CSV table of C-alpha atoms and ligand atoms in Angstrom, one decimal:
chain,number,residue,atom,x,y,z
A,1,MET,CA,-26.1,-83.4,43.5
A,2,LYS,CA,-25.1,-82.1,39.8
A,3,ARG,CA,-26.3,-78.5,38.6
A,4,PRO,CA,-29.9,-78.6,37.4
A,5,SER,CA,-28.5,-77.3,33.6
A,6,GLU,CA,-25.7,-80.4,33.4
A,7,ARG,CA,-28.4,-83.1,34.3
A,8,SER,CA,-30.5,-81.4,31.6
A,9,LEU,CA,-27.6,-81.3,29.0
A,10,ARG,CA,-27.2,-85.6,29.9
A,11,ILE,CA,-30.8,-86.2,29.4
A,12,LEU,CA,-30.4,-84.7,25.8
A,13,ILE,CA,-27.8,-86.1,24.4
A,14,ALA,CA,-29.4,-89.3,26.1
A,15,LEU,CA,-32.4,-88.7,23.8
A,16,LEU,CA,-30.3,-87.9,20.9
A,17,SER,CA,-28.9,-90.8,21.2
A,18,ILE,CA,-31.9,-93.4,21.3
A,19,ALA,CA,-33.0,-90.9,18.5
A,20,ILE,CA,-30.3,-91.4,16.3
A,21,ILE,CA,-29.9,-95.4,17.1
A,22,LEU,CA,-33.7,-95.7,16.2
A,23,LEU,CA,-33.3,-94.4,12.8
A,24,SER,CA,-29.9,-96.4,11.9
A,25,VAL,CA,-31.9,-99.6,12.8
A,26,PHE,CA,-35.0,-98.3,10.6
A,27,THR,CA,-32.6,-97.3,7.2
A,28,PHE,CA,-30.9,-100.5,8.1
A,29,LEU,CA,-34.5,-102.4,7.6
A,30,VAL,CA,-35.5,-100.0,4.6
A,31,LYS,CA,-32.5,-100.7,2.4
A,32,ASN,CA,-33.0,-104.3,3.3
A,33,GLY,CA,-36.5,-104.5,1.8
A,34,PHE,CA,-38.2,-104.2,4.9
A,35,SER,CA,-41.7,-102.1,4.7
A,36,ILE,CA,-44.0,-100.4,6.8
A,37,LYS,CA,-46.9,-102.2,5.9
A,38,ASP,CA,-44.8,-105.2,7.3
A,39,ILE,CA,-45.8,-103.4,11.2
A,40,PHE,CA,-49.9,-104.3,10.5
A,41,PRO,CA,-49.9,-107.9,8.5
A,42,LYS,CA,-53.2,-108.1,7.1
A,43,ALA,CA,-54.5,-111.8,8.0
A,44,ILE,CA,-55.9,-111.6,4.3
A,45,VAL,CA,-52.1,-111.0,2.8
A,46,SER,CA,-50.4,-114.4,5.1
A,47,GLU,CA,-53.9,-116.0,3.3
A,48,PHE,CA,-53.4,-115.2,0.1
A,49,SER,CA,-50.3,-115.9,-0.7
A,50,ALA,CA,-51.0,-119.2,1.5
A,51,GLN,CA,-52.8,-120.3,-1.9
A,52,PRO,CA,-51.3,-122.7,-4.2
A,53,GLU,CA,-49.4,-121.2,-7.6
A,54,GLY,CA,-52.0,-121.9,-10.3
A,55,PRO,CA,-54.4,-121.4,-13.1
A,56,ALA,CA,-56.2,-118.2,-12.9
A,57,PRO,CA,-59.3,-119.2,-10.9
A,58,ALA,CA,-62.6,-118.5,-13.5
A,59,VAL,CA,-64.2,-116.6,-10.5
A,60,ILE,CA,-64.0,-114.4,-7.7
A,61,ILE,CA,-66.6,-114.4,-5.2
A,62,ASP,CA,-66.7,-111.6,-3.5
A,63,ALA,CA,-68.7,-111.4,-0.1
A,64,GLY,CA,-69.6,-107.7,1.1
A,65,HIS,CA,-67.9,-106.1,3.5
A,66,GLY,CA,-67.1,-107.7,7.1
A,67,GLY,CA,-65.5,-107.5,10.3
A,68,TRP,CA,-65.1,-104.4,11.3
A,69,GLU,CA,-67.6,-103.4,8.9
A,70,PRO,CA,-70.9,-104.5,8.5
A,71,GLY,CA,-72.0,-102.6,5.9
A,72,ALA,CA,-76.0,-102.2,6.1
A,73,ILE,CA,-78.0,-103.1,10.1
A,74,ASN,CA,-81.2,-103.1,10.9
A,75,GLY,CA,-81.6,-104.4,14.3
A,76,SER,CA,-79.3,-107.4,15.2
A,77,ILE,CA,-79.5,-108.1,11.4
A,78,GLN,CA,-75.5,-107.1,9.4
A,79,GLU,CA,-75.2,-106.7,5.5
A,80,LYS,CA,-71.6,-109.1,6.2
A,81,GLU,CA,-73.6,-111.9,7.8
A,82,VAL,CA,-76.1,-112.3,5.1
A,83,THR,CA,-73.6,-111.6,2.3
A,84,LEU,CA,-71.1,-114.2,3.8
A,85,ALA,CA,-74.1,-116.3,4.1
A,86,ILE,CA,-74.9,-116.6,0.6
A,87,ALA,CA,-71.5,-116.3,-0.2
A,88,LEU,CA,-70.8,-119.6,1.4
A,89,GLU,CA,-74.0,-121.2,-0.4
A,90,VAL,CA,-72.3,-120.3,-3.8
A,91,GLU,CA,-69.5,-121.6,-2.6
A,92,LYS,CA,-70.3,-124.8,-2.3
A,93,ILE,CA,-72.3,-125.1,-5.8
A,94,LEU,CA,-68.9,-123.9,-7.4
A,95,LYS,CA,-67.5,-127.0,-6.1
A,96,GLU,CA,-69.8,-129.5,-6.7
A,97,LYS,CA,-70.0,-128.0,-9.9
A,98,ASP,CA,-66.4,-128.5,-10.7
A,99,ILE,CA,-66.0,-124.8,-11.4
A,100,SER,CA,-62.6,-122.7,-10.0
A,101,TYR,CA,-63.7,-119.8,-7.8
A,102,PHE,CA,-61.7,-117.7,-5.1
A,103,MET,CA,-63.0,-116.8,-1.9
A,104,ILE,CA,-62.1,-113.5,-0.7
A,105,ARG,CA,-63.9,-113.7,2.4
A,106,ASN,CA,-65.1,-116.9,3.6
A,107,ASP,CA,-65.8,-115.9,7.1
A,108,ASP,CA,-65.7,-112.9,9.2
A,109,THR,CA,-62.5,-110.9,7.8
A,110,TYR,CA,-62.2,-107.3,7.3
A,111,VAL,CA,-60.8,-106.9,3.8
A,112,SER,CA,-60.0,-103.6,2.1
A,113,LEU,CA,-61.4,-102.6,-1.1
A,114,GLU,CA,-58.0,-101.8,-2.4
A,115,ASP,CA,-56.6,-105.4,-0.7
A,116,ARG,CA,-60.3,-106.7,-2.4
A,117,ILE,CA,-58.8,-105.3,-6.1
A,118,LYS,CA,-55.4,-106.2,-5.5
A,119,ILE,CA,-56.2,-109.7,-5.3
A,120,ALA,CA,-58.6,-110.3,-7.8
A,121,ASN,CA,-56.2,-108.5,-10.0
A,122,GLU,CA,-53.1,-110.4,-9.0
A,123,LYS,CA,-55.5,-113.8,-9.5
A,124,ALA,CA,-56.3,-112.4,-13.2
A,125,CYS,CA,-60.0,-114.1,-12.7
A,126,ARG,CA,-62.5,-114.4,-15.9
A,127,LEU,CA,-65.1,-112.6,-13.6
A,128,PHE,CA,-65.4,-110.8,-10.8
A,129,VAL,CA,-68.9,-110.8,-8.2
A,130,SER,CA,-69.4,-108.8,-5.8
A,131,ILE,CA,-72.5,-110.0,-3.6
A,132,HIS,CA,-74.2,-107.5,-1.5
A,133,ASN,CA,-77.8,-106.6,-0.3
A,134,ASN,CA,-79.0,-102.6,-0.2
A,135,SER,CA,-80.1,-100.4,2.5
A,136,TYR,CA,-82.5,-97.3,1.9
A,137,THR,CA,-84.0,-94.5,4.6
A,138,ASP,CA,-87.5,-95.6,2.5
A,139,PRO,CA,-88.2,-98.6,4.1
A,140,ALA,CA,-91.2,-99.3,0.8
A,141,GLN,CA,-88.2,-99.8,-1.7
A,142,ARG,CA,-87.1,-103.5,-2.3
A,143,GLY,CA,-85.8,-105.5,-4.9
A,144,VAL,CA,-83.2,-107.4,-6.0
A,145,LEU,CA,-80.3,-105.3,-8.8
A,146,THR,CA,-77.1,-106.0,-10.7
A,147,ALA,CA,-74.4,-102.9,-10.7
A,148,TYR,CA,-72.0,-102.4,-13.8
A,149,ASN,CA,-68.9,-100.4,-14.6
A,150,PRO,CA,-70.4,-98.9,-17.4
A,151,TYR,CA,-67.0,-97.9,-18.9
A,152,SER,CA,-66.9,-101.6,-19.4
A,153,ASP,CA,-66.7,-103.4,-23.0
A,154,THR,CA,-69.2,-106.3,-21.6
A,155,GLY,CA,-70.1,-104.9,-18.0
A,156,LYS,CA,-73.1,-104.3,-19.1
A,157,ASP,CA,-74.2,-107.2,-21.3
A,158,ILE,CA,-72.6,-109.6,-18.1
A,159,ALA,CA,-74.9,-107.5,-15.4
A,160,GLY,CA,-78.0,-108.4,-17.8
A,161,ILE,CA,-77.4,-112.1,-18.0
A,162,MET,CA,-76.4,-112.5,-14.1
A,163,GLN,CA,-80.3,-109.6,-13.7
A,164,SER,CA,-82.2,-112.6,-15.7
A,165,ARG,CA,-81.0,-115.2,-13.6
A,166,LEU,CA,-81.8,-113.4,-10.5
A,167,GLU,CA,-85.1,-112.3,-11.8
A,168,ASN,CA,-86.0,-115.6,-10.5
A,169,LEU,CA,-86.0,-115.2,-7.0
A,170,GLY,CA,-88.9,-113.9,-7.2
A,171,MET,CA,-88.0,-110.5,-5.2
A,172,ARG,CA,-89.1,-107.1,-7.3
A,173,ASN,CA,-87.2,-106.2,-10.1
A,174,ARG,CA,-84.7,-103.3,-10.1
A,175,GLU,CA,-83.1,-104.2,-13.7
A,176,LEU,CA,-79.5,-102.8,-14.3
A,177,MET,CA,-77.6,-99.9,-12.5
A,178,PRO,CA,-74.7,-98.3,-13.8
A,179,ARG,CA,-72.4,-97.4,-11.1
A,180,PRO,CA,-68.9,-96.0,-12.8
A,181,ASN,CA,-67.9,-95.3,-9.2
A,182,LEU,CA,-68.0,-98.2,-7.2
A,183,TYR,CA,-64.6,-99.2,-6.5
A,184,VAL,CA,-64.5,-102.7,-7.1
A,185,LEU,CA,-66.1,-102.3,-10.6
A,186,ARG,CA,-64.0,-99.4,-11.3
A,187,TYR,CA,-60.7,-100.9,-10.5
A,188,THR,CA,-60.8,-104.6,-11.3
A,189,SER,CA,-59.3,-105.3,-14.5
A,190,MET,CA,-61.7,-108.1,-15.2
A,191,PRO,CA,-65.7,-108.2,-16.0
A,192,SER,CA,-66.8,-107.4,-12.9
A,193,ILE,CA,-70.1,-107.0,-11.7
A,194,LEU,CA,-71.7,-106.3,-8.1
A,195,LEU,CA,-75.1,-107.7,-7.0
A,196,GLU,CA,-77.3,-105.5,-4.7
A,197,ILE,CA,-79.7,-108.5,-3.6
A,198,GLY,CA,-82.7,-107.3,-1.9
A,199,PHE,CA,-83.3,-104.4,0.6
A,200,LEU,CA,-82.1,-104.4,4.5
A,201,SER,CA,-84.5,-101.8,5.1
A,202,ASN,CA,-87.2,-103.5,4.1
A,203,LYS,CA,-89.3,-105.8,5.5
A,204,LYS,CA,-90.3,-108.4,3.1
A,205,ASP,CA,-86.9,-108.5,2.0
A,206,LEU,CA,-85.6,-108.1,5.2
A,207,LYS,CA,-87.4,-112.1,5.5
A,208,LEU,CA,-86.4,-113.1,2.7
A,209,LEU,CA,-82.9,-113.0,3.2
A,210,THR,CA,-82.5,-114.1,6.6
A,211,ASP,CA,-83.7,-117.3,5.2
A,212,GLY,CA,-81.1,-119.9,4.6
A,213,ASP,CA,-83.8,-121.7,1.9
A,214,PHE,CA,-83.4,-118.3,0.7
A,215,GLN,CA,-79.8,-117.9,0.4
A,216,GLN,CA,-79.3,-121.1,-0.9
A,217,LYS,CA,-81.8,-120.3,-3.6
A,218,CYS,CA,-80.1,-117.2,-4.2
A,219,ALA,CA,-76.5,-118.9,-4.5
A,220,GLN,CA,-78.0,-121.1,-7.3
A,221,GLN,CA,-79.0,-118.2,-9.3
A,222,ILE,CA,-76.0,-116.6,-9.2
A,223,VAL,CA,-74.3,-119.4,-10.4
A,224,LEU,CA,-76.2,-120.2,-12.7
A,225,GLY,CA,-75.4,-116.6,-13.9
A,226,ILE,CA,-72.3,-117.1,-13.7
A,227,GLU,CA,-72.5,-119.9,-16.3
A,228,ASP,CA,-74.5,-118.0,-18.0
A,229,ILE,CA,-72.0,-115.8,-18.3
A,230,ALA,CA,-69.3,-118.5,-19.1
A,231,ALA,CA,-70.4,-120.4,-21.9
A,232,LYS,CA,-70.7,-116.4,-23.8
A,233,TYR,CA,-67.4,-115.4,-22.3
A,234,PHE,CA,-64.8,-118.3,-21.7
A,235,PRO,CA,-66.7,-121.5,-22.0
A,236,ASP,CA,-63.4,-123.5,-22.3
A,237,GLU,CA,-62.6,-122.8,-18.5
A,238,VAL,CA,-65.9,-124.2,-16.9
A,239,LYS,CA,-67.1,-127.7,-18.1
A,240,ASN,CA,-70.7,-127.0,-17.1
A,241,SER,CA,-71.2,-123.5,-18.7
A,242,ALA,CA,-74.1,-124.6,-21.3
A,243,LYS,CA,-77.8,-123.1,-20.3
A,244,ASP,CA,-79.7,-125.9,-18.1
B,1,ZN,ZN1,-72.8,-103.9,0.6
């Protein structure tokens, strides 16, 4: 048997050697362009880079929340499901009308706010449309509104154009709301709006929002809004951008 002090020393030397080897390997990897982020690749990154290179899409559709982040909840209804259902209906119509688009998510994937912005800014689309549903402690609150960045030159005008379509949904018209600190409105480099379609916390709105026909109707109005905005701001990029 070796003396305990000698044994401790050997263990210490062994641990130090392992630490030095790990540090050398890490230094080598970093020097060769390895990023700590590579350890945790996000699904969206590979999905995004797999997109074919081409002209910038006219519009980016951002279905709010997703994955482990449900957004507002009322019973078994989660905002992330409602926003996705509406976004997928929007996608169908955009495809039919041959309007170029990019979906931030088209399934139940978590995408961070930073990634949403990064994708939008890299794609350099003309318009960013984020789809959300509201919720409030007072269940009497209901209706639809369009939020915009008050520091954007075109934000309010674009929001107004969209809201005048969303008024047709038959929900209470909550008009426009300046939201300077909403992440996706603040950091997108293109005009952006965020739609708060109904309140999940309101019985009447909840019934509408979970109805497939209503989701389709929402999508129709959103696309009409996009076409109206395109007619004014980027008519060459959307062929069907004449008012109906
Ligand atoms: Zn939301």
